[in-house]
mmCIF file of C-alpha atoms in Angstrom:
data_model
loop_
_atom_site.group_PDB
_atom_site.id
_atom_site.type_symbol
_atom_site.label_atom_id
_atom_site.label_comp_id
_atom_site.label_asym_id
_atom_site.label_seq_id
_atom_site.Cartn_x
_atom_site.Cartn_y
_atom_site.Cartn_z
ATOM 1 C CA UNK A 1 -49.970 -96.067 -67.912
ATOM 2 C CA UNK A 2 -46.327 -97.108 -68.711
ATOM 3 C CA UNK A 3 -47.508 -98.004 -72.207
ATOM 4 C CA UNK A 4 -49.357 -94.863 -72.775
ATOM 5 C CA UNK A 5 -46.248 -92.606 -71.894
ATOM 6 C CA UNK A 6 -44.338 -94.542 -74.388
ATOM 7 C CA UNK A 7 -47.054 -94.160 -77.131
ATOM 8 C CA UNK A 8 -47.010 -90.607 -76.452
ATOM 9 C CA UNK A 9 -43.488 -90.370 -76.381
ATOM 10 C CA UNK A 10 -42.976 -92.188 -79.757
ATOM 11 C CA UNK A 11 -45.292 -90.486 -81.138
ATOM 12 C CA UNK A 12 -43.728 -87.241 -79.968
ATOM 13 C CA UNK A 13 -40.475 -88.242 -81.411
ATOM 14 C CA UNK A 14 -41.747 -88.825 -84.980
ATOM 15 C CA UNK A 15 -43.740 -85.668 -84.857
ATOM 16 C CA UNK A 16 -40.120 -83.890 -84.552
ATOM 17 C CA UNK A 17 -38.573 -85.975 -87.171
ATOM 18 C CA UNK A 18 -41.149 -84.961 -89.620
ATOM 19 C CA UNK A 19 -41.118 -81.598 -88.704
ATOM 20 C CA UNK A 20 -37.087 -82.019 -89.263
ATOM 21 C CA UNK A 21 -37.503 -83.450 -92.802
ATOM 22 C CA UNK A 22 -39.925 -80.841 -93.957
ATOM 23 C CA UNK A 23 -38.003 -78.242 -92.654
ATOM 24 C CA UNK A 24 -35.002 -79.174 -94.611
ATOM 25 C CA UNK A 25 -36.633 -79.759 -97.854
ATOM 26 C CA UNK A 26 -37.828 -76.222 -97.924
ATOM 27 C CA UNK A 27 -33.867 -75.048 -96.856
ATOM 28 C CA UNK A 28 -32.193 -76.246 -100.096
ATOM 29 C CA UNK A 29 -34.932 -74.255 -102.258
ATOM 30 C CA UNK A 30 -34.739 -71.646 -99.855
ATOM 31 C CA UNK A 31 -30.489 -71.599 -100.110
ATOM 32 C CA UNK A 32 -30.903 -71.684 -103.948
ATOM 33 C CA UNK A 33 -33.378 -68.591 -104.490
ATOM 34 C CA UNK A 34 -31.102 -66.574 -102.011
ATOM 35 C CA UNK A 35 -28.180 -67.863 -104.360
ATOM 36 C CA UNK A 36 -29.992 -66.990 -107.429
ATOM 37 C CA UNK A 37 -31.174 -63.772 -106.404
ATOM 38 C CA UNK A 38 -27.332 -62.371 -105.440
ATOM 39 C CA UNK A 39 -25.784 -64.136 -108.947
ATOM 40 C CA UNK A 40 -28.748 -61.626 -110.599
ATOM 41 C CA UNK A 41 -27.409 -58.876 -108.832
ATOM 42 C CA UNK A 42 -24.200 -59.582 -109.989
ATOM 43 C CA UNK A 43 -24.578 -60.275 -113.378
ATOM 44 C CA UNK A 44 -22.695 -56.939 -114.422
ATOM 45 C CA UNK A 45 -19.462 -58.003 -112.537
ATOM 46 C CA UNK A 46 -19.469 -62.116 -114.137
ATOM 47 C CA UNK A 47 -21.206 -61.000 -117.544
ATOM 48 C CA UNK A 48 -24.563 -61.827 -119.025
ATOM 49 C CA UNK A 49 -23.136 -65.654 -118.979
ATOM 50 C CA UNK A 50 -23.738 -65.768 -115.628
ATOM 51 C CA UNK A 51 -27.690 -64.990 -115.992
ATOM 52 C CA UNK A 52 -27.308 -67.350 -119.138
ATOM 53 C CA UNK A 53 -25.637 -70.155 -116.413
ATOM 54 C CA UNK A 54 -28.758 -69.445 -113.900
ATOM 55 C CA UNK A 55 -31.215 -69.964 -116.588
ATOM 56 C CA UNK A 56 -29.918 -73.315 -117.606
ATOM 57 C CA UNK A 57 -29.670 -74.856 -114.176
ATOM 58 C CA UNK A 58 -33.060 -73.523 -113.205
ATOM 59 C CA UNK A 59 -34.183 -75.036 -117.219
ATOM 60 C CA UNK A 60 -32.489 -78.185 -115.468
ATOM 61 C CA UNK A 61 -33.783 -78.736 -112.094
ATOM 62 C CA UNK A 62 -37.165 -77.871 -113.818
ATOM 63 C CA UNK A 63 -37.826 -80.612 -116.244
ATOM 64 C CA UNK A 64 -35.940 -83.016 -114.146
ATOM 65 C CA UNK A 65 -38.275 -82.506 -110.996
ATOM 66 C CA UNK A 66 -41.052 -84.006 -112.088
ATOM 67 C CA UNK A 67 -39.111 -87.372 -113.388
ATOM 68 C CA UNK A 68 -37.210 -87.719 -110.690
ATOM 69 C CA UNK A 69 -40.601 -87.745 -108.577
ATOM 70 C CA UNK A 70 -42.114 -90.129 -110.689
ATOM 71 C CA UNK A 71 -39.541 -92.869 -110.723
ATOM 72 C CA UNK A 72 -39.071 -92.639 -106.898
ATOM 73 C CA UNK A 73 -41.632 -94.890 -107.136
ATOM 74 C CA UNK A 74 -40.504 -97.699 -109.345
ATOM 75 C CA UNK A 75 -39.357 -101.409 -107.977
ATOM 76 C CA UNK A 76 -35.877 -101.856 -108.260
ATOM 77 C CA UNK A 77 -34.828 -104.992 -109.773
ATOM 78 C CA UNK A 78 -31.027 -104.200 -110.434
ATOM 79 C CA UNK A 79 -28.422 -101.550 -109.575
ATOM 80 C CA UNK A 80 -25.224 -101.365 -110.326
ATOM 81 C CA UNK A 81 -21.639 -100.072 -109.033
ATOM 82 C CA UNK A 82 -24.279 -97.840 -106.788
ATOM 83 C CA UNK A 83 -21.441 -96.536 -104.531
ATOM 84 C CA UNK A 84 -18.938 -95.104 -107.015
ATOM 85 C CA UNK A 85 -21.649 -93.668 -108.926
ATOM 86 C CA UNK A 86 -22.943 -91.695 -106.181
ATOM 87 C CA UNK A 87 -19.182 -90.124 -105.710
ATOM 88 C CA UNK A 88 -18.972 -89.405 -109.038
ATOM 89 C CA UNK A 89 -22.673 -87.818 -109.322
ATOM 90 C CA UNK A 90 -21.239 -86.007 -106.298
ATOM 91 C CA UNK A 91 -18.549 -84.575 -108.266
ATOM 92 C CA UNK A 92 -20.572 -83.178 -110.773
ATOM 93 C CA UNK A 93 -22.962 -81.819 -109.050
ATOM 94 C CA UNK A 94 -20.116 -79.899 -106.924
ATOM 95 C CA UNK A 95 -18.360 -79.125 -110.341
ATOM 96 C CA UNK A 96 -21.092 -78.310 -112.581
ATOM 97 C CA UNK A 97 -23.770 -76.700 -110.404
ATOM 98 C CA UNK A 98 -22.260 -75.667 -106.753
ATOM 99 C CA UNK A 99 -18.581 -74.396 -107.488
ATOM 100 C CA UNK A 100 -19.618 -72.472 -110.526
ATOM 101 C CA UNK A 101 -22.724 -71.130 -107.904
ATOM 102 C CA UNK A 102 -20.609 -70.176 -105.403
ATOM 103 C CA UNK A 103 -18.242 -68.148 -107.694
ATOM 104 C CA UNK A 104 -20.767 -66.532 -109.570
ATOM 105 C CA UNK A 105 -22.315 -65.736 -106.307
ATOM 106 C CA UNK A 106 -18.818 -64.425 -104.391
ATOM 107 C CA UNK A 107 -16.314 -64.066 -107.000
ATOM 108 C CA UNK A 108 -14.027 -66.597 -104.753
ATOM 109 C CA UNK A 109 -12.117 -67.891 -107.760
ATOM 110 C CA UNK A 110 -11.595 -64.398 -109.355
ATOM 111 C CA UNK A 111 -7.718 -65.113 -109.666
ATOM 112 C CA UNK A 112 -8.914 -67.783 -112.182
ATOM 113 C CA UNK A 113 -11.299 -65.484 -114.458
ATOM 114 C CA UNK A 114 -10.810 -64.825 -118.083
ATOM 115 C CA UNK A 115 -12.714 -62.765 -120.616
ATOM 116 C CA UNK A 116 -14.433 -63.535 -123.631
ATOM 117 C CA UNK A 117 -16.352 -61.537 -126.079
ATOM 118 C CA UNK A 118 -19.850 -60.478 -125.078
ATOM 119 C CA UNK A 119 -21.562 -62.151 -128.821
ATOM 120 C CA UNK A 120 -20.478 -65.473 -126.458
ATOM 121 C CA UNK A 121 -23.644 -64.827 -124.056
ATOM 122 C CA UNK A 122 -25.737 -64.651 -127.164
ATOM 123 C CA UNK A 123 -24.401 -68.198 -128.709
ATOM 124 C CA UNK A 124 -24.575 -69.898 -125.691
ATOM 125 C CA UNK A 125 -28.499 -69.048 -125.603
ATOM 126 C CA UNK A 126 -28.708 -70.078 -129.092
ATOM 127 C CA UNK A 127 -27.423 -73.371 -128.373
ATOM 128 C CA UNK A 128 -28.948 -73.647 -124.693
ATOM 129 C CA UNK A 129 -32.874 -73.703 -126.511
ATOM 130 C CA UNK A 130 -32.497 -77.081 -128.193
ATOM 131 C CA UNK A 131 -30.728 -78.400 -125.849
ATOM 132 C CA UNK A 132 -32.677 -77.892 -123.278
ATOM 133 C CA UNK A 133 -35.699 -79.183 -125.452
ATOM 134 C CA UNK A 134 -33.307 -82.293 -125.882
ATOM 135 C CA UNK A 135 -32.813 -82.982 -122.315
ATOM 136 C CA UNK A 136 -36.975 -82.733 -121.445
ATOM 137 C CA UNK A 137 -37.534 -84.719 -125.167
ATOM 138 C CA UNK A 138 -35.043 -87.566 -123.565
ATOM 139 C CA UNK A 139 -36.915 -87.910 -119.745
ATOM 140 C CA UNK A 140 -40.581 -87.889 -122.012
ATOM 141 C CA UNK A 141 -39.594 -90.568 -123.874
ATOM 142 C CA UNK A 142 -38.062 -92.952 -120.925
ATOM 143 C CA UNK A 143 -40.949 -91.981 -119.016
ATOM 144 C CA UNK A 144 -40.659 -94.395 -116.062
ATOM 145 C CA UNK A 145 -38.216 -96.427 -117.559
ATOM 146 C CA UNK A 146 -35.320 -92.989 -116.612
ATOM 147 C CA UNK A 147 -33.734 -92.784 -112.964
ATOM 148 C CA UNK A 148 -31.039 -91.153 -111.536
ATOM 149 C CA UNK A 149 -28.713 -94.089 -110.760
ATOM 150 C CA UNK A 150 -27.989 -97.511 -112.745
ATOM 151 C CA UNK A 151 -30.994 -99.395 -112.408
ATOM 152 C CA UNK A 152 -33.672 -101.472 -113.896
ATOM 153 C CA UNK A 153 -36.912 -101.127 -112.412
ATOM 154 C CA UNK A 154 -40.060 -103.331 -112.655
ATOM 155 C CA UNK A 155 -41.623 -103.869 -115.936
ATOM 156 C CA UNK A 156 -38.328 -101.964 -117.255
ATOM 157 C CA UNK A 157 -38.491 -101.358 -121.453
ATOM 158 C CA UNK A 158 -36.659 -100.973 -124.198
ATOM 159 C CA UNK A 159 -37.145 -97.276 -125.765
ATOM 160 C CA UNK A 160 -36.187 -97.060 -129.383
ATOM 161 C CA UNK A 161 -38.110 -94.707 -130.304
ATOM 162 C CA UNK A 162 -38.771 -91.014 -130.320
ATOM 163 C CA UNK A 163 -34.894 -89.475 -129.661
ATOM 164 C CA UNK A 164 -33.359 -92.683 -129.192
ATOM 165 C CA UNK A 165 -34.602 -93.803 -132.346
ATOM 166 C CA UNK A 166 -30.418 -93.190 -133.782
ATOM 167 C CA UNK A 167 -29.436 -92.248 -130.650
ATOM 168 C CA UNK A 168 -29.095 -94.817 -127.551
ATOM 169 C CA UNK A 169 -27.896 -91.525 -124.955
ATOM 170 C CA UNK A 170 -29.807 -88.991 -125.973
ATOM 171 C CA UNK A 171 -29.490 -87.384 -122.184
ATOM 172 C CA UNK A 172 -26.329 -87.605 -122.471
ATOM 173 C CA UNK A 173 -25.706 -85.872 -125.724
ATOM 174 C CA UNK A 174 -27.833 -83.112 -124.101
ATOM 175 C CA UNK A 175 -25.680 -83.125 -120.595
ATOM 176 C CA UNK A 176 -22.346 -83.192 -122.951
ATOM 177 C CA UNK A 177 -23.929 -79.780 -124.538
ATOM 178 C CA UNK A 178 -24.794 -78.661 -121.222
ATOM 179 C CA UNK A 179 -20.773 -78.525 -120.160
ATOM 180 C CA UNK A 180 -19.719 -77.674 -123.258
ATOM 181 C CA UNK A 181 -21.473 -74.542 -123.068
ATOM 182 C CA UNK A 182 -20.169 -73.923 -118.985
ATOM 183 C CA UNK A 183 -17.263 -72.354 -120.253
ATOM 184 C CA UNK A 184 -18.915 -70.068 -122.605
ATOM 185 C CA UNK A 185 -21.185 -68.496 -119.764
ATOM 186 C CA UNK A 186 -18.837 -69.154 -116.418
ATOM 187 C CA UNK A 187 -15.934 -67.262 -117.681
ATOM 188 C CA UNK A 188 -13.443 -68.910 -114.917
ATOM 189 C CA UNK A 189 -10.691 -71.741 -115.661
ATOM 190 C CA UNK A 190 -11.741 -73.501 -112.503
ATOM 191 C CA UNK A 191 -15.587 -72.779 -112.261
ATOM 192 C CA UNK A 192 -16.137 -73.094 -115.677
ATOM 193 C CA UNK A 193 -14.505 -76.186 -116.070
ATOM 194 C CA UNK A 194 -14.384 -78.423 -113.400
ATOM 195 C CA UNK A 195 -18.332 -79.266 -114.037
ATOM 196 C CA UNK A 196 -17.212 -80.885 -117.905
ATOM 197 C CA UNK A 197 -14.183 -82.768 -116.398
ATOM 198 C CA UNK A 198 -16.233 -84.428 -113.429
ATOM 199 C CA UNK A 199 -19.192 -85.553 -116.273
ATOM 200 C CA UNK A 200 -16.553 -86.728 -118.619
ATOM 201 C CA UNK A 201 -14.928 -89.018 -115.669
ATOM 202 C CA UNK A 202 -18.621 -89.726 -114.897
ATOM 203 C CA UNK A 203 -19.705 -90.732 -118.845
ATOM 204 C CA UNK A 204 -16.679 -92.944 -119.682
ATOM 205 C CA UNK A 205 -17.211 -94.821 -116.189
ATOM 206 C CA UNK A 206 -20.737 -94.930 -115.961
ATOM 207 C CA UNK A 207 -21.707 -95.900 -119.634
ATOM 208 C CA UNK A 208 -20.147 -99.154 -120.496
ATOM 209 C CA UNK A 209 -21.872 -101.028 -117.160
ATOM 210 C CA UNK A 210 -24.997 -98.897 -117.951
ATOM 211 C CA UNK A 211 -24.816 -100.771 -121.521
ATOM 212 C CA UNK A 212 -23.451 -104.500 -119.926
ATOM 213 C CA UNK A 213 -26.696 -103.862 -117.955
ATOM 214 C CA UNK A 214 -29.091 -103.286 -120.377
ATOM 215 C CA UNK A 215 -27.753 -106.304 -122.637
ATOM 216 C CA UNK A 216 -28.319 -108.674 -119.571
ATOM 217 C CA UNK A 217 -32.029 -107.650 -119.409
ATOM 218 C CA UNK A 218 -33.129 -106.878 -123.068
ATOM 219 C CA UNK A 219 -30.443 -109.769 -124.830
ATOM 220 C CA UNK A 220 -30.126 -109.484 -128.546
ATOM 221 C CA UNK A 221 -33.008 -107.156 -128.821
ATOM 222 C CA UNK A 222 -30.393 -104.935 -127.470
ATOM 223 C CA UNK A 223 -27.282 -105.498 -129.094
ATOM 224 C CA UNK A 224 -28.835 -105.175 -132.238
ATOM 225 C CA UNK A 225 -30.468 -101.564 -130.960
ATOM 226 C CA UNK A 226 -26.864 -100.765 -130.309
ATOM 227 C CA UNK A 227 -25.906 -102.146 -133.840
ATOM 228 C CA UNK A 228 -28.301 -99.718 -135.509
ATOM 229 C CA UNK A 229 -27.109 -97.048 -133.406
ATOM 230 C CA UNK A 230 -24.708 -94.961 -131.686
ATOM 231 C CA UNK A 231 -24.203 -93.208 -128.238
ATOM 232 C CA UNK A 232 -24.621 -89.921 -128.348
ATOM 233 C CA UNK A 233 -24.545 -89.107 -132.155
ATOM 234 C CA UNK A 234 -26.234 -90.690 -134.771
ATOM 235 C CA UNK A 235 -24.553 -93.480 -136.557
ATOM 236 C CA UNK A 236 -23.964 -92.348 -140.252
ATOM 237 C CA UNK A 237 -24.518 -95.787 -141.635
ATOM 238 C CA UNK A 238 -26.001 -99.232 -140.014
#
């Protein structure tokens, strides 16, 4: 009987930790249409950046969704500097997506704003197409070799082709385009440009073990892909 209360008891428990865990992966989508819906509402106080800014983390979250599902399930042979890498991932997720959220959303940060000519909505979207179309062309062409940390998974490749045929960071480039275009859309000296400071600390910390890591697994086959090529522009002679 003893062991039968305890069955039903465990069994209990883990019933309310998975009704736990699917209630708060619907609160974060939930918290970000809410968001959304209130930036829309104010786009004629922020500018038409700020619908410009919605549409590119939406663009974002969208083609990354169904990556980062897919490599969830890879076997992880190798990580590296896994703990500051989180912090920093932290910090631009906070400075690219949350801070510039939250102002667009309240107008916190007003004391910080500054104004730029409306034609700037209208270049950012110019330059927002492509590289959006960059970012999804660079998670394609990983395929299950992309994750979100440092890591080399099971059966991990070498991809030389497609956009890393000159390139060896095509994501990159994209992300770099992503911040460079913040401040065009988030018209604030702090939201607008926190996000491109945080990725920058990010790029230079993150690349070089990224690299040392890939040269331990693929060898010369990789240094002489990085020979032929460069980060995240195109070398203009090998």
């Amino acid at each position: 009987m003893r062991v039968i209360l305890v069955y039903i008891g465990a069994m209990a428990a883990a019933s309310r930790v998975t009704t736990m865990n699917q209630a708060l992966r619907w609160i974060g989508p939930l918290i970000g249409l809410v968001v959304a819906a209130i930036i829309v509402s104010r786009w004629h106080i922020n500018g038409l950046g700020s619908l410009v800014w919605l549409g590119m983390a939406i663009g974002i979250s969208v083609i990354r969704a169904p990556f980062a599902k897919r490599s969830a399930a890879n076997t992880i042979i190798d990580q590296r500097a896994t703990g500051i890498e989180r912090v920093l991932l932290a910090m631009v997720a906070i400075g690219g997506t949350i801070l510039p959220a939250i102002h667009l959303a309240t107008g916190v940060l007003g004391f910080a704003n500054y104004t730029l000519p409306a034609w700037t909505a209208a270049l950012a979207v110019l330059l927002l197409i492509p590289t959006l179309w960059l970012f999804w062309r660079s998670h394609a062409d990983l395929g299950r070799n992309w994750s979100v940390t440092t890591e080399l998974r099971e059966e991990q490749t070498l991809v030389t082709s497609g956009v890393y045929t000159r390139i060896r960071h095509p994501m990159y480039a994209a992300i770099w385009l992503f911040f460079l275009l913040q401040p065009l859309v988030v018209h604030n000296w702090i939201a607008g440009f926190v996000g491109p400071i945080a990725f920058a600390v990010l790029y230079f910390v993150r690349v070089p073990y990224e690299e040392a890591m890939m040269r331990d697994c693929f060898a010369d086959e990789y240094i002489e892909y990085c020979r032929q090529t460069g980060r995240v522009l195109p070398k203009m002679s090998k």
